Tab-separated table of C-alpha atoms and ligand atoms in Angstrom:
chain	number	residue	atom	x	y	z
A	1	VAL	CA	103.463	123.605	137.028
A	2	ASP	CA	104.426	126.796	138.797
A	3	GLY	CA	103.383	128.666	141.891
A	4	ASP	CA	102.977	126.921	145.213
A	5	GLU	CA	101.813	123.684	143.734
A	6	LYS	CA	105.017	121.849	142.976
A	7	GLU	CA	104.735	118.766	140.850
A	8	LEU	CA	105.248	115.632	142.908
A	9	ARG	CA	106.443	112.201	141.920
A	10	ALA	CA	105.056	108.939	143.289
A	11	PRO	CA	106.645	108.021	146.616
A	12	ILE	CA	108.517	104.726	146.809
A	13	CYS	CA	107.356	102.509	149.643
A	14	CYS	CA	109.142	99.419	150.938
A	15	ILE	CA	107.304	96.571	152.686
A	16	LEU	CA	109.464	94.978	155.375
A	17	GLY	CA	108.987	92.413	158.107
A	18	HIS	CA	109.670	88.950	159.446
A	19	VAL	CA	108.988	85.776	157.448
A	20	ASP	CA	105.278	85.086	157.002
A	21	ALA	CA	104.091	88.290	158.672
A	22	GLY	CA	101.871	88.680	155.594
A	23	LYS	CA	103.738	91.258	153.471
A	24	THR	CA	102.910	89.677	150.123
A	25	LYS	CA	99.399	88.724	151.156
A	26	LEU	CA	98.683	92.336	152.187
A	27	LEU	CA	99.865	93.518	148.791
A	28	ASP	CA	97.697	90.877	147.142
A	29	CYS	CA	94.753	92.194	149.134
A	30	ILE	CA	95.464	95.750	147.933
A	31	ARG	CA	96.086	94.751	144.308
A	32	GLY	CA	93.432	92.060	144.060
A	33	THR	CA	96.114	89.574	142.961
A	34	HIS	CA	97.199	86.087	144.048
A	35	VAL	CA	100.984	86.282	144.043
A	36	GLN	CA	101.472	84.753	147.497
A	37	GLU	CA	99.594	81.517	146.765
A	38	ARG	CA	101.875	80.791	143.833
A	39	GLU	CA	105.198	81.340	145.606
A	40	ALA	CA	107.331	78.195	145.985
A	41	GLY	CA	107.200	77.085	149.613
A	42	GLY	CA	105.012	80.128	150.328
A	43	ILE	CA	108.077	82.339	150.599
A	44	THR	CA	109.115	85.440	148.706
A	45	GLN	CA	112.510	84.958	147.061
A	46	GLN	CA	112.609	87.899	144.715
A	47	ILE	CA	112.225	91.613	145.298
A	48	GLY	CA	109.199	93.036	143.518
A	49	ALA	CA	107.850	96.437	142.545
A	50	THR	CA	104.212	97.333	141.905
A	51	TYR	CA	102.757	100.651	140.807
A	52	ILE	CA	99.581	101.499	142.656
A	53	PRO	CA	97.587	104.328	141.059
A	54	GLU	CA	96.473	107.118	143.353
A	55	ASN	CA	92.762	106.420	142.754
A	56	ILE	CA	93.190	103.334	144.910
A	57	ARG	CA	92.174	105.600	147.772
A	58	ASP	CA	88.668	105.566	146.341
A	59	ARG	CA	88.431	102.229	148.082
A	60	THR	CA	88.483	104.088	151.349
A	61	SER	CA	85.735	106.326	152.635
A	62	LEU	CA	88.061	107.636	155.333
A	63	LYS	CA	89.546	111.128	155.401
A	64	ALA	CA	93.133	112.127	156.122
A	65	GLU	CA	93.935	115.401	157.864
A	66	THR	CA	97.205	115.743	156.008
A	67	ALA	CA	96.408	115.167	152.396
A	68	ILE	CA	98.624	115.897	149.450
A	69	LYS	CA	98.251	114.805	145.911
A	70	VAL	CA	100.727	112.216	144.701
A	71	PRO	CA	100.251	110.464	141.348
A	72	GLY	CA	100.430	107.007	142.931
A	73	LEU	CA	102.686	104.804	144.947
A	74	LEU	CA	105.506	102.494	143.914
A	75	VAL	CA	105.540	99.595	146.349
A	76	ILE	CA	108.534	97.314	146.840
A	77	ASP	CA	107.869	93.897	148.373
A	78	THR	CA	110.826	92.258	150.104
A	79	PRO	CA	111.488	88.694	151.327
A	80	GLY	CA	111.454	88.104	155.089
A	81	HIS	CA	113.827	85.129	155.173
A	82	GLU	CA	117.162	85.669	156.823
A	83	SER	CA	119.410	84.984	153.798
A	84	PHE	CA	117.744	87.744	151.820
A	85	SER	CA	119.094	90.579	153.946
A	86	LYS	CA	120.851	92.225	151.001
A	87	MET	CA	117.638	92.363	149.033
A	88	ARG	CA	115.881	93.990	151.975
A	89	SER	CA	118.644	96.456	152.510
A	90	ARG	CA	118.755	97.335	148.812
A	91	GLY	CA	114.985	97.745	148.674
A	92	LEU	CA	114.937	100.046	151.633
A	93	SER	CA	117.872	102.149	150.488
A	94	MET	CA	115.839	103.441	147.535
A	95	CYS	CA	112.631	104.108	149.469
A	96	ASP	CA	110.938	107.228	150.738
A	97	ILE	CA	108.545	105.536	153.146
A	98	ALA	CA	107.972	102.038	154.503
A	99	VAL	CA	105.464	99.652	156.009
A	100	VAL	CA	106.661	97.231	158.674
A	101	VAL	CA	104.342	94.254	158.811
A	102	VAL	CA	104.027	92.556	162.203
A	103	ASP	CA	101.999	89.420	162.873
A	104	ILE	CA	99.763	90.313	165.841
A	105	THR	CA	99.949	86.737	167.127
A	106	GLN	CA	103.784	86.772	167.099
A	107	GLY	CA	104.818	90.302	167.964
A	108	LEU	CA	108.269	91.599	166.996
A	109	GLU	CA	110.555	88.925	165.561
A	110	LYS	CA	114.162	88.712	164.404
A	111	GLN	CA	113.751	90.244	160.935
A	112	THR	CA	111.281	92.821	162.281
A	113	ILE	CA	114.070	94.110	164.461
A	114	GLU	CA	116.569	93.973	161.590
A	115	SER	CA	114.067	96.079	159.602
A	116	LEU	CA	113.877	98.636	162.407
A	117	HIS	CA	117.666	98.983	162.360
A	118	LEU	CA	117.582	99.569	158.605
A	119	LEU	CA	114.835	102.164	158.927
A	120	ARG	CA	116.732	104.027	161.572
A	121	ARG	CA	119.958	103.931	159.578
A	122	HIS	CA	118.267	105.317	156.470
A	123	ASN	CA	116.025	107.648	158.461
A	124	VAL	CA	112.874	106.473	156.670
A	125	SER	CA	109.380	107.282	158.020
A	126	PHE	CA	107.155	104.260	158.347
A	127	ILE	CA	103.884	102.869	159.598
A	128	VAL	CA	103.232	99.480	161.159
A	129	ALA	CA	100.645	97.079	159.760
A	130	LEU	CA	99.668	94.900	162.706
A	131	ASN	CA	98.453	92.039	160.577
A	132	LYS	CA	96.374	88.882	160.996
A	133	VAL	CA	93.798	90.421	163.364
A	134	ASP	CA	91.377	87.817	162.015
A	135	ARG	CA	93.463	85.238	163.911
A	136	LEU	CA	92.257	86.644	167.234
A	137	TYR	CA	90.147	83.894	168.755
A	138	GLY	CA	86.490	84.382	167.823
A	139	TRP	CA	87.083	87.261	165.383
A	140	LYS	CA	83.936	88.220	163.509
A	141	GLU	CA	84.784	88.844	159.883
A	142	CYS	CA	83.884	92.280	158.489
A	143	THR	CA	85.265	92.148	154.958
A	144	ASN	CA	87.252	95.265	153.981
A	145	ALA	CA	85.803	97.313	156.841
A	146	PRO	CA	87.730	100.231	158.362
A	147	ILE	CA	89.375	98.902	161.502
A	148	VAL	CA	87.470	100.971	164.075
A	149	GLU	CA	84.184	99.759	162.622
A	150	ALA	CA	85.393	96.154	162.610
A	151	LEU	CA	86.595	96.372	166.209
A	152	LYS	CA	83.225	97.700	167.370
A	153	LYS	CA	81.558	94.560	166.047
A	154	GLN	CA	83.762	92.201	168.087
A	155	SER	CA	82.873	90.429	171.337
A	156	ASP	CA	84.364	91.580	174.650
A	157	ASP	CA	86.743	88.592	174.631
A	158	VAL	CA	88.114	89.505	171.206
A	159	LYS	CA	88.406	93.147	172.211
A	160	SER	CA	90.374	92.278	175.307
A	161	GLU	CA	92.703	89.881	173.466
A	162	TYR	CA	93.236	92.582	170.857
A	163	LYS	CA	94.034	95.095	173.568
A	164	TRP	CA	96.660	93.012	175.368
A	165	ARG	CA	98.353	91.910	172.158
A	166	LEU	CA	98.463	95.503	170.942
A	167	THR	CA	99.920	96.655	174.283
A	168	LYS	CA	102.556	93.921	174.056
A	169	VAL	CA	103.601	95.043	170.575
A	170	VAL	CA	103.724	98.711	171.633
A	171	THR	CA	106.009	97.693	174.521
A	172	GLU	CA	108.259	95.701	172.189
A	173	PHE	CA	108.595	98.692	169.879
A	174	LYS	CA	109.396	100.838	172.883
A	175	GLU	CA	112.160	98.386	173.859
A	176	ASN	CA	113.591	98.925	170.390
A	177	GLY	CA	113.498	102.685	170.688
A	178	PHE	CA	110.273	103.519	168.827
A	179	ASN	CA	107.126	105.120	170.212
A	180	THR	CA	104.053	103.666	168.535
A	181	ALA	CA	100.288	103.973	168.898
A	182	PRO	CA	97.209	102.767	167.042
A	183	TYR	CA	96.636	105.457	164.421
A	184	TYR	CA	93.019	106.097	165.452
A	185	GLU	CA	94.228	107.188	168.896
A	186	ASN	CA	97.477	108.832	167.825
A	187	ASN	CA	97.384	112.613	168.093
A	188	LYS	CA	101.142	113.089	167.824
A	189	LYS	CA	101.329	111.489	164.402
A	190	LYS	CA	104.610	113.090	163.401
A	191	LYS	CA	106.472	111.877	166.469
A	192	VAL	CA	104.686	108.641	167.243
A	193	VAL	CA	104.681	105.858	164.667
A	194	ASN	CA	101.201	104.820	163.539
A	195	ILE	CA	100.012	101.259	163.946
A	196	VAL	CA	97.261	100.078	161.599
A	197	PRO	CA	95.659	96.770	162.553
A	198	THR	CA	94.908	94.756	159.402
A	199	SER	CA	93.830	91.439	158.031
A	200	ALA	CA	95.259	90.512	154.663
A	201	GLU	CA	92.837	87.587	154.656
A	202	SER	CA	89.519	89.429	155.043
A	203	GLY	CA	90.614	93.031	154.444
A	204	GLU	CA	89.757	94.703	157.750
A	205	GLY	CA	91.952	97.772	158.221
A	206	VAL	CA	93.169	97.712	154.620
A	207	PRO	CA	91.208	100.895	153.712
A	208	ASP	CA	92.921	102.582	156.669
A	209	LEU	CA	96.329	101.340	155.551
A	210	LEU	CA	95.750	102.661	152.023
A	211	LEU	CA	94.647	106.004	153.338
A	212	LEU	CA	97.758	106.434	155.458
A	213	LEU	CA	99.939	105.252	152.587
A	214	VAL	CA	98.704	107.395	149.736
A	215	ARG	CA	97.492	110.458	151.616
A	216	TRP	CA	99.023	110.833	155.030
A	217	LEU	CA	102.525	109.345	154.975
A	218	PRO	CA	103.616	111.105	151.732
A	219	GLY	CA	102.314	114.323	153.300
A	220	ILE	CA	104.989	114.303	155.971
A	221	ILE	CA	107.829	113.988	153.448
A	222	THR	CA	106.557	116.271	150.671
A	223	ASP	CA	109.938	117.976	150.375
A	224	LYS	CA	111.497	114.685	149.244
A	225	LEU	CA	108.897	114.162	146.544
A	226	ALA	CA	109.478	117.136	144.260
A	227	TYR	CA	109.565	115.911	140.682
A	228	ASP	CA	112.882	116.645	138.975
A	229	ASP	CA	114.023	116.077	135.364
A	230	THR	CA	117.467	114.917	136.454
A	231	VAL	CA	117.470	111.145	136.210
A	232	GLU	CA	117.989	109.317	139.475
A	233	CYS	CA	117.861	105.590	138.905
A	234	THR	CA	119.061	102.583	140.901
A	235	VAL	CA	119.473	98.987	139.784
A	236	LEU	CA	117.242	96.718	141.833
A	237	GLU	CA	117.924	93.413	140.125
A	238	VAL	CA	119.788	91.831	137.233
A	239	ASN	CA	117.844	89.078	135.511
A	240	GLU	CA	118.357	86.580	132.780
A	241	HIS	CA	115.091	86.553	130.853
A	242	LYS	CA	114.321	83.659	128.552
A	243	ASP	CA	113.303	85.835	125.598
A	244	LEU	CA	114.894	89.184	126.352
A	245	GLY	CA	118.377	88.101	127.452
A	246	THR	CA	119.968	89.954	130.354
A	247	THR	CA	117.730	92.729	131.636
A	248	VAL	CA	118.005	95.019	134.622
A	249	ASP	CA	115.097	95.954	136.841
A	250	VAL	CA	115.570	99.502	137.996
A	251	VAL	CA	113.740	101.859	140.272
A	252	LEU	CA	113.440	105.179	138.492
A	253	ILE	CA	113.352	107.584	141.415
A	254	ASN	CA	113.297	110.823	139.418
A	255	GLY	CA	113.358	112.001	135.817
A	256	VAL	CA	112.434	110.266	132.553
A	257	LEU	CA	114.022	107.335	130.710
A	258	HIS	CA	113.624	107.000	126.927
A	259	GLN	CA	114.140	104.240	124.420
A	260	GLY	CA	117.428	105.014	122.676
A	261	ASP	CA	118.961	106.753	125.715
A	262	GLN	CA	122.675	106.196	126.107
A	263	VAL	CA	123.248	104.864	129.619
A	264	ILE	CA	126.119	103.659	131.771
A	265	VAL	CA	125.885	100.769	134.207
A	266	CYS	CA	128.432	99.843	136.862
A	267	THR	CA	130.113	96.446	136.690
A	268	LYS	CA	132.973	95.070	138.737
A	269	GLN	CA	135.119	95.260	135.586
A	270	GLY	CA	134.299	98.934	135.073
A	271	PRO	CA	131.610	101.151	133.521
A	272	VAL	CA	129.656	99.705	130.585
A	273	THR	CA	128.067	102.140	128.131
A	274	THR	CA	125.040	100.918	126.212
A	275	ILE	CA	121.766	102.020	124.595
A	276	ILE	CA	118.294	101.363	126.014
A	277	ARG	CA	116.571	99.126	123.470
A	278	ASP	CA	113.285	98.723	125.294
A	279	LEU	CA	111.560	99.902	128.455
A	280	LEU	CA	109.080	97.521	130.000
A	281	THR	CA	106.731	97.893	132.927
A	282	PRO	CA	104.176	95.501	134.308
A	283	HIS	CA	100.571	96.644	134.097
A	284	PRO	CA	99.472	98.831	137.028
A	285	MET	CA	98.808	96.751	140.138
A	286	LYS	CA	100.992	93.920	138.788
A	287	GLU	CA	104.451	92.842	139.914
A	288	LEU	CA	107.599	93.812	138.034
A	289	LYS	CA	109.091	90.411	138.837
A	290	ALA	CA	106.032	88.503	137.565
A	291	LYS	CA	106.891	86.721	134.359
A	292	GLY	CA	103.641	87.866	132.788
A	293	ALA	CA	102.901	90.419	130.098
A	294	TYR	CA	104.797	93.701	130.045
A	295	LYS	CA	103.843	97.050	128.595
A	296	HIS	CA	106.380	98.521	126.166
A	297	HIS	CA	107.165	102.211	126.514
A	298	LYS	CA	108.944	104.876	124.455
A	299	GLU	CA	109.529	106.709	127.714
A	300	VAL	CA	108.879	106.182	131.413
A	301	ARG	CA	108.500	108.821	134.061
A	302	ALA	CA	109.411	108.616	137.764
A	303	ALA	CA	108.688	107.048	140.092
A	304	GLN	CA	108.356	103.670	138.470
A	305	GLY	CA	109.831	100.172	138.472
A	306	VAL	CA	111.160	99.478	134.962
A	307	LYS	CA	112.723	96.521	133.218
A	308	ILE	CA	115.453	97.751	130.873
A	309	VAL	CA	116.479	95.783	127.812
A	310	ALA	CA	119.946	96.578	126.446
A	311	ARG	CA	123.187	94.855	125.512
A	312	GLY	CA	126.045	94.369	127.922
A	313	LEU	CA	124.081	94.328	131.164
A	314	GLN	CA	125.276	90.920	132.344
A	315	TYR	CA	127.675	92.024	135.071
A	316	THR	CA	125.758	95.047	136.341
A	317	MET	CA	126.112	95.383	140.103
A	318	ALA	CA	122.679	95.543	141.720
A	319	GLY	CA	122.353	98.519	144.034
A	320	THR	CA	124.416	100.880	141.854
A	321	SER	CA	123.147	103.834	139.814
A	322	LEU	CA	122.244	103.739	136.171
A	323	ILE	CA	123.582	106.941	134.622
A	324	VAL	CA	121.997	108.601	131.587
A	325	VAL	CA	124.333	110.317	129.131
A	326	LYS	CA	122.382	113.193	127.591
A	327	PRO	CA	123.289	114.602	124.171
A	328	GLY	CA	126.091	117.086	124.780
A	329	ASP	CA	127.239	115.386	127.993
A	330	ASP	CA	130.880	114.417	128.226
A	331	LEU	CA	130.883	110.612	128.005
A	332	ARG	CA	134.273	110.278	129.659
A	333	GLN	CA	133.207	112.408	132.568
A	334	ALA	CA	130.067	110.307	132.998
A	335	GLU	CA	132.127	107.115	132.898
A	336	ALA	CA	134.467	108.551	135.509
A	337	ALA	CA	131.466	109.198	137.754
A	338	ALA	CA	130.404	105.575	137.292
A	339	MET	CA	133.934	104.405	138.047
A	340	GLN	CA	133.904	106.381	141.275
A	341	GLU	CA	130.712	104.636	142.309
A	342	ILE	CA	132.222	101.246	141.440
A	343	ASP	CA	135.335	101.974	143.516
A	344	MET	CA	133.184	103.017	146.406
A	345	ALA	CA	130.986	99.929	146.085
A	346	ILE	CA	134.023	97.659	146.045
A	347	SER	CA	135.714	99.386	148.984
A	348	THR	CA	132.494	99.240	151.015
A	349	THR	CA	132.390	95.548	150.218
A	350	ASP	CA	135.878	95.073	151.647
A	351	GLU	CA	134.764	96.866	154.748
A	352	ASN	CA	131.771	94.598	154.896
A	353	GLU	CA	133.965	91.550	154.894
A	354	LYS	CA	134.987	92.701	158.336
A	355	GLY	CA	131.326	92.834	159.218
A	356	THR	CA	130.968	96.543	159.858
A	357	THR	CA	128.002	97.556	157.719
A	358	THR	CA	125.276	95.979	155.670
A	359	GLN	CA	125.940	96.287	151.963
A	360	GLU	CA	123.422	97.343	149.391
A	361	VAL	CA	125.621	96.831	146.360
A	362	SER	CA	126.164	93.362	145.013
A	363	SER	CA	129.716	92.167	144.852
A	364	ILE	CA	130.088	88.439	145.017
A	365	VAL	CA	133.287	87.100	146.522
A	366	THR	CA	134.699	83.969	144.873
A	367	SER	CA	137.422	81.522	145.943
A	368	LYS	CA	139.935	79.341	144.101
A	369	GLU	CA	138.098	76.273	145.315
A	370	GLY	CA	134.363	76.070	145.750
A	371	ILE	CA	131.046	75.251	144.162
A	372	TYR	CA	129.403	76.760	141.081
A	373	VAL	CA	126.170	78.675	141.567
A	374	GLN	CA	123.722	79.624	138.883
A	375	ALA	CA	120.480	81.594	139.303
A	376	SER	CA	117.999	83.691	137.377
A	377	SER	CA	118.888	86.896	139.195
A	378	VAL	CA	121.688	88.498	141.157
A	379	GLY	CA	119.489	88.894	144.243
A	380	THR	CA	118.733	85.192	144.543
A	381	LEU	CA	122.374	84.377	143.798
A	382	GLU	CA	123.357	86.507	146.785
A	383	ALA	CA	120.733	84.832	148.967
A	384	ILE	CA	122.060	81.376	148.028
A	385	ILE	CA	125.597	82.475	148.816
A	386	ALA	CA	124.536	84.055	152.124
A	387	HIS	CA	122.786	80.832	153.051
A	388	LEU	CA	125.818	78.728	152.071
A	389	LYS	CA	127.958	80.926	154.316
A	390	SER	CA	125.630	80.743	157.288
A	391	SER	CA	125.039	76.999	157.026
A	392	SER	CA	127.090	74.823	159.354
A	393	VAL	CA	129.503	73.964	156.553
A	394	ASP	CA	130.441	77.433	155.220
A	395	ILE	CA	130.779	76.536	151.561
A	396	PRO	CA	132.900	78.758	149.291
A	397	VAL	CA	131.886	79.725	145.766
A	398	TYR	CA	134.269	79.155	142.877
A	399	ALA	CA	132.216	80.839	140.142
A	400	TRP	CA	128.692	81.958	139.308
A	401	ASN	CA	126.561	82.745	136.315
A	402	LEU	CA	123.088	84.041	135.493
A	403	GLY	CA	120.607	82.209	133.286
A	404	PRO	CA	120.343	78.661	131.870
A	405	VAL	CA	123.058	76.095	132.594
A	406	TYR	CA	125.019	75.472	129.395
A	407	LYS	CA	127.857	73.100	128.532
A	408	GLN	CA	130.387	75.874	129.223
A	409	ASP	CA	129.147	76.124	132.799
A	410	VAL	CA	129.566	72.390	133.278
A	411	MET	CA	133.070	72.563	131.822
A	412	LYS	CA	134.055	75.381	134.115
A	413	ALA	CA	132.550	73.755	137.230
A	414	SER	CA	134.267	70.463	136.329
A	415	ALA	CA	137.614	71.986	137.307
A	416	MET	CA	136.702	70.927	140.861
A	417	LEU	CA	136.405	67.232	139.928
A	418	LYS	CA	140.166	66.874	140.241
A	419	ARG	CA	140.703	69.433	142.977
A	420	LYS	CA	137.956	68.786	145.472
A	421	GLU	CA	135.189	66.331	144.714
A	422	GLU	CA	132.677	67.778	147.204
A	423	TYR	CA	132.780	71.057	145.301
A	424	ALA	CA	132.151	69.427	141.922
A	425	VAL	CA	128.551	70.614	141.745
A	426	ILE	CA	126.366	73.272	140.162
A	427	LEU	CA	123.582	74.662	142.324
A	428	ALA	CA	120.970	75.853	139.847
A	429	PHE	CA	118.081	77.994	141.037
A	430	ASP	CA	115.122	78.999	138.875
A	431	VAL	CA	117.025	78.365	135.638
A	432	LYS	CA	116.816	75.770	132.886
A	433	VAL	CA	119.469	73.092	132.612
A	434	MET	CA	120.139	72.525	128.910
A	435	PRO	CA	120.052	68.844	127.812
A	436	GLU	CA	123.679	68.977	126.501
A	437	ALA	CA	124.733	70.345	129.881
A	438	SER	CA	122.995	67.520	131.785
A	439	ALA	CA	124.500	64.951	129.445
A	440	LEU	CA	128.008	66.304	129.852
A	441	ALA	CA	127.626	66.503	133.630
A	442	ALA	CA	126.394	62.910	133.832
A	443	GLU	CA	129.319	61.784	131.702
A	444	SER	CA	131.965	63.570	133.725
A	445	GLY	CA	130.515	62.960	137.188
A	446	LEU	CA	129.564	66.536	137.984
A	447	LYS	CA	126.399	66.887	140.016
A	448	ILE	CA	123.757	69.466	139.063
A	449	ILE	CA	121.301	70.257	141.849
A	450	THR	CA	118.061	72.134	141.216
A	451	ALA	CA	115.300	73.167	143.638
A	452	ASP	CA	112.535	75.730	143.837
A	453	THR	CA	113.633	77.394	147.063
A	454	VAL	CA	117.038	78.612	148.133
A	455	TYR	CA	116.726	76.582	151.320
A	456	ARG	CA	115.921	73.278	149.603
A	457	LEU	CA	118.757	73.862	147.181
A	458	VAL	CA	121.347	74.177	149.927
A	459	ASN	CA	119.799	71.317	151.926
A	460	ILE	CA	120.066	68.944	148.989
A	461	TYR	CA	123.703	69.954	148.599
A	462	THR	CA	124.581	69.393	152.256
A	463	GLU	CA	122.866	65.986	152.138
A	464	HIS	CA	124.915	65.223	149.039
A	465	ILE	CA	128.209	65.986	150.820
A	466	LYS	CA	127.166	63.865	153.782
A	467	GLY	CA	126.577	61.029	151.327
A	468	LEU	CA	130.048	61.469	149.849
A	469	LYS	CA	131.694	61.402	153.254
A	470	GLU	CA	129.947	58.208	154.345
B	501	LIG	P1	107.878	86.105	153.231
B	501	LIG	O1	107.800	86.857	151.961
B	501	LIG	O2	108.183	84.670	153.016
B	501	LIG	O3	108.769	86.746	154.219
B	501	LIG	O4	106.395	86.116	153.920
B	501	LIG	P2	105.313	87.294	153.872
B	501	LIG	O5	105.538	88.246	154.978
B	501	LIG	O6	105.194	87.843	152.507
B	501	LIG	O7	103.976	86.506	154.264
B	501	LIG	P3	102.924	85.868	153.263
B	501	LIG	O8	102.178	86.917	152.553
B	501	LIG	O9	103.641	84.849	152.465
B	501	LIG	O10	101.935	85.170	154.297
B	501	LIG	C1	102.349	84.095	155.084
B	501	LIG	C2	101.181	83.202	155.446
B	501	LIG	O11	100.296	83.892	156.315
B	501	LIG	C3	100.344	82.781	154.247
B	501	LIG	O12	99.898	81.476	154.461
B	501	LIG	C4	99.183	83.753	154.271
B	501	LIG	O13	98.010	83.216	153.697
B	501	LIG	C5	98.995	83.972	155.764
B	501	LIG	N1	98.470	85.315	156.071
B	501	LIG	C6	99.004	86.483	155.711
B	501	LIG	N2	98.277	87.505	156.183
B	501	LIG	C7	97.256	86.958	156.858
B	501	LIG	C8	96.152	87.492	157.611
B	501	LIG	O14	95.955	88.700	157.735
B	501	LIG	N3	95.315	86.583	158.200
B	501	LIG	C9	95.495	85.247	158.106
B	501	LIG	N4	94.618	84.454	158.731
B	501	LIG	N5	96.515	84.720	157.418
B	501	LIG	C10	97.379	85.550	156.810
B	502	LIG	MG1	106.336	87.617	150.877
B	503	LIG	NA1	105.687	83.761	153.246
């Protein structure tokens, strides 16, 4: 495409906010899915990416003043729980725009404020979804209605409760350095952050949210959205998949990935060069993290969330770039570039140990004595470790692994049986424990703890130590 009309890629949008503000439920409402209801403990524990086609705006009869044409929107859902701060930070670092979800009955909360810090640091434009308006006492449901219409239908009592809660939230944003206003009254849209009241339960305000997301918000960052053939690709997650082996979930920000491409990933041990065997995406409007059916592709074009199947991905550091080596490129030069990124990631990690910045790149610190942690993905592994650190006990980690618990894991973890009994345990999250592994553990006295949430997992462990000490 030439002339004035530059080709644009889909913007990448991150959903942030405090626990239970309704981030996942809002996405479910947009997608027509039921992800939230199936989450263990009702909490999001894994970062997710969903491609929303541009025609979604057909669900809205509203008109945007600033309207550009983007092919769709790649939405990244993040967990609100405290221990998942790395996942949030990583999600945001690869985004163009964001939605901060605030529960109207709660106002700004701890992780809302953390999100605002992240947004400021990365200089990302965002809108606020002021969610759960249906919780206002006496709210009259107007399924999927534009918010102004829905508000008109409410009683005076509801209107006045809405007004004071909205004012309170605007004040709280102000206290955190952001000017905000309800979007239908906001005539300084570029300077004042838009608030869209929504209900993820009955859909009021969701047409408005969609409109701002696919038409208005991308319009204020058009310069960032020029499509470019140069591959820009960041690793979101490293997963152990039961059929596919180790896979990486990436966000392809620009360019095209092909089956058969030679690529380099960053690991703590150095660059690993491999070949893309398969490119998988979920179906449109479905989650990348969902264990459902994937579409296979010969090539994938930005922006998109993609699961990459290749050998040698096991130690990929989430948050680093995936580099494509094109025919004719100097492989050694490309590997040197990867090495530079690894060095930087590791040095930033050291800095982080002193607590100066939030890190986006995974780099798990291990100790000579500590417990063994096993999970299905690097992101959840980090959340478990963050939670272990923040818990009253501050438990070190001796070693970790991704995927099912095998005999070798039990053997390795058993080193602690002689050194420090309270550390002789494997915390296993969202992975299978192989029967031989359980048998060996039972025989040797190693404890394997499994649970469906990070929080339960660590709780069971702390109870276990208490038991030992008594
Ligand atoms: P985390 O991922 O755990 O941080 O939470 P979240 O922000 O994704 O919130 P989630 O979608 O899990 O919703 C939390 C709870 O609030 C669930 O029980 C939802 O059904 C409920 N909920 C979310 N949005 C709304 C809403 O607009 N109205 C009402 N009444 N309930 C809502
Ligand atoms: Mg959620
Ligand atoms: Na939740």
